[in-house]
Amino acid sequence: MVDPTSDLDEDVSEDDAPTCRTCGEPIVDSPNHRVITWVEDGQVQSAHFCDEDCRLDWDGAQ
Ligand SMILES: [Zn+2]
C-alpha cells in the first residue's frame, strides 16, 4: 500500500531550503549548490549559494 503523502516528507520545501546569499533564491535540490563555512566570534557561520558564480560575486562584495 502506497501512502501518497509520503513524498512530502522527502522533498525539501522552499521554507526549509537555504537561500543564496547573493541572489536570495531558495536553493532546492541544486546540483551546483555551494556552501562555505567559517568561524566568527567562536561560532560556525555558513553561507549558501546556488552556484559558483553567486559564490564569487559574494566574495567580491566583502
Ligand atoms: Zn544565487
XYZ file of N, CA and C and ligand atoms in Angstrom:
187
model
N 0.846 -1.201 0.000
C 0.000 0.000 0.000
C 0.876 1.243 0.000
N 0.586 2.129 -0.921
C 1.394 3.338 -1.060
C 0.681 4.525 -0.424
N 1.373 5.209 0.423
C 0.832 6.429 1.019
C 1.196 7.610 0.119
N 0.214 8.218 -0.522
C 0.545 9.291 -1.475
C 1.123 10.534 -0.808
N 0.988 10.645 0.495
C 1.515 11.846 1.155
C 2.962 11.672 1.597
N 3.506 10.449 1.467
C 4.844 10.213 1.998
C 5.905 11.012 1.244
N 5.628 11.341 -0.003
C 6.598 12.114 -0.763
C 6.858 13.481 -0.143
N 5.881 14.010 0.541
C 6.036 15.352 1.117
C 7.160 15.393 2.140
N 7.391 14.265 2.802
C 8.453 14.237 3.810
C 9.837 14.200 3.174
N 9.904 13.804 1.922
C 11.200 13.646 1.281
C 11.644 14.893 0.537
N 10.688 15.688 0.114
C 11.051 16.903 -0.619
C 11.468 17.998 0.351
N 12.432 18.783 -0.071
C 12.794 19.956 0.705
C 11.904 21.099 0.247
N 11.126 21.629 1.165
C 10.266 22.744 0.791
C 11.081 24.031 0.723
N 10.538 25.026 0.076
C 11.262 26.289 -0.019
C 11.411 26.941 1.350
N 10.480 26.640 2.256
C 10.595 27.202 3.606
C 11.803 26.652 4.339
N 12.136 25.387 4.069
C 13.246 24.752 4.770
C 14.569 24.930 4.035
N 14.497 25.283 2.774
C 15.706 25.346 1.971
C 16.548 26.560 2.354
N 17.865 26.406 2.261
C 18.716 27.576 2.440
C 18.529 28.534 1.278
N 18.857 29.783 1.487
C 18.741 30.744 0.395
C 20.123 31.255 0.015
N 20.267 31.577 -1.241
C 21.533 32.072 -1.762
C 21.851 33.431 -1.150
N 23.075 33.572 -0.667
C 23.479 34.830 -0.041
C 23.563 35.971 -1.039
N 23.762 35.627 -2.286
C 23.934 36.665 -3.299
C 22.606 37.092 -3.909
N 21.836 36.128 -4.384
C 20.614 36.496 -5.110
C 19.346 36.215 -4.312
N 19.471 35.520 -3.173
C 18.308 35.312 -2.313
C 17.368 34.219 -2.768
N 17.732 33.502 -3.800
C 16.876 32.430 -4.291
C 16.946 31.224 -3.360
N 15.802 30.573 -3.094
C 15.841 29.329 -2.334
C 16.623 28.282 -3.108
N 17.465 27.559 -2.393
C 18.280 26.539 -3.050
C 17.645 25.187 -2.773
N 16.941 24.664 -3.765
C 16.234 23.401 -3.617
C 16.804 22.417 -4.626
N 17.495 21.420 -4.103
C 17.958 20.325 -4.953
C 18.815 20.818 -6.114
N 19.686 21.795 -5.849
C 20.529 22.324 -6.908
C 21.846 21.564 -6.958
N 22.212 21.012 -8.118
C 23.483 20.290 -8.229
C 24.682 21.220 -8.123
N 24.483 22.508 -8.351
C 25.593 23.461 -8.285
C 25.662 24.198 -6.956
N 24.884 23.737 -6.008
C 24.826 24.333 -4.676
C 26.219 24.409 -4.049
N 26.565 25.578 -3.514
C 27.848 25.741 -2.839
C 27.590 26.190 -1.402
N 28.385 25.655 -0.493
C 28.291 26.071 0.902
C 29.689 26.390 1.392
N 29.845 27.505 2.041
C 31.107 27.791 2.697
C 30.838 28.016 4.172
N 31.815 27.644 4.995
C 31.680 27.835 6.433
C 32.925 28.527 6.960
N 32.745 29.268 8.035
C 33.868 29.908 8.693
C 33.499 30.108 10.147
N 34.513 30.436 10.954
C 34.264 30.655 12.374
C 34.360 32.144 12.664
N 33.320 32.652 13.306
C 33.267 34.070 13.638
C 32.775 34.197 15.073
N 33.567 34.851 15.894
C 33.222 35.000 17.309
C 32.925 33.655 17.969
N 33.703 32.638 17.581
C 33.568 31.338 18.203
C 32.390 30.528 17.723
N 31.653 31.044 16.734
C 30.518 30.302 16.213
C 30.735 29.992 14.745
N 30.294 28.806 14.358
C 30.422 28.421 12.958
C 29.337 29.116 12.149
N 29.762 29.857 11.163
C 28.835 30.522 10.250
C 28.841 29.769 8.937
N 27.753 29.829 8.209
C 27.735 29.208 6.891
C 26.980 30.099 5.921
N 27.360 29.993 4.674
C 26.676 30.738 3.627
C 26.423 29.797 2.460
N 25.243 29.882 1.937
C 24.843 29.006 0.829
C 24.732 29.833 -0.448
N 25.080 29.202 -1.550
C 24.992 29.868 -2.851
C 24.430 28.882 -3.861
N 23.667 29.411 -4.825
C 23.047 28.500 -5.794
C 24.074 27.965 -6.786
N 25.150 28.698 -7.021
C 26.204 28.169 -7.882
C 27.501 28.936 -7.648
N 28.530 28.526 -8.381
C 29.845 29.113 -8.166
C 29.863 30.607 -8.515
N 29.088 30.999 -9.505
C 29.063 32.412 -9.879
C 28.571 33.272 -8.724
N 27.514 32.828 -8.057
C 26.990 33.602 -6.935
C 27.994 33.613 -5.781
N 28.708 32.510 -5.590
C 29.695 32.466 -4.523
C 30.808 33.494 -4.784
N 31.238 33.559 -6.032
C 32.302 34.500 -6.364
C 31.811 35.944 -6.257
N 30.570 36.183 -6.628
C 30.015 37.530 -6.502
C 30.006 37.962 -5.039
N 29.683 37.030 -4.150
C 29.615 37.368 -2.733
C 30.996 37.674 -2.190
N 31.989 36.875 -2.581
C 33.357 37.127 -2.155
C 33.812 38.522 -2.583
N 33.417 38.928 -3.790
C 33.835 40.212 -4.310
C 33.213 41.376 -3.563
N 32.124 41.118 -2.849
C 31.431 42.190 -2.145
C 31.973 42.419 -0.747
N 32.874 41.528 -0.307
C 33.379 41.652 1.061
C 34.485 42.676 1.168
Zn 22.435 32.777 -6.248
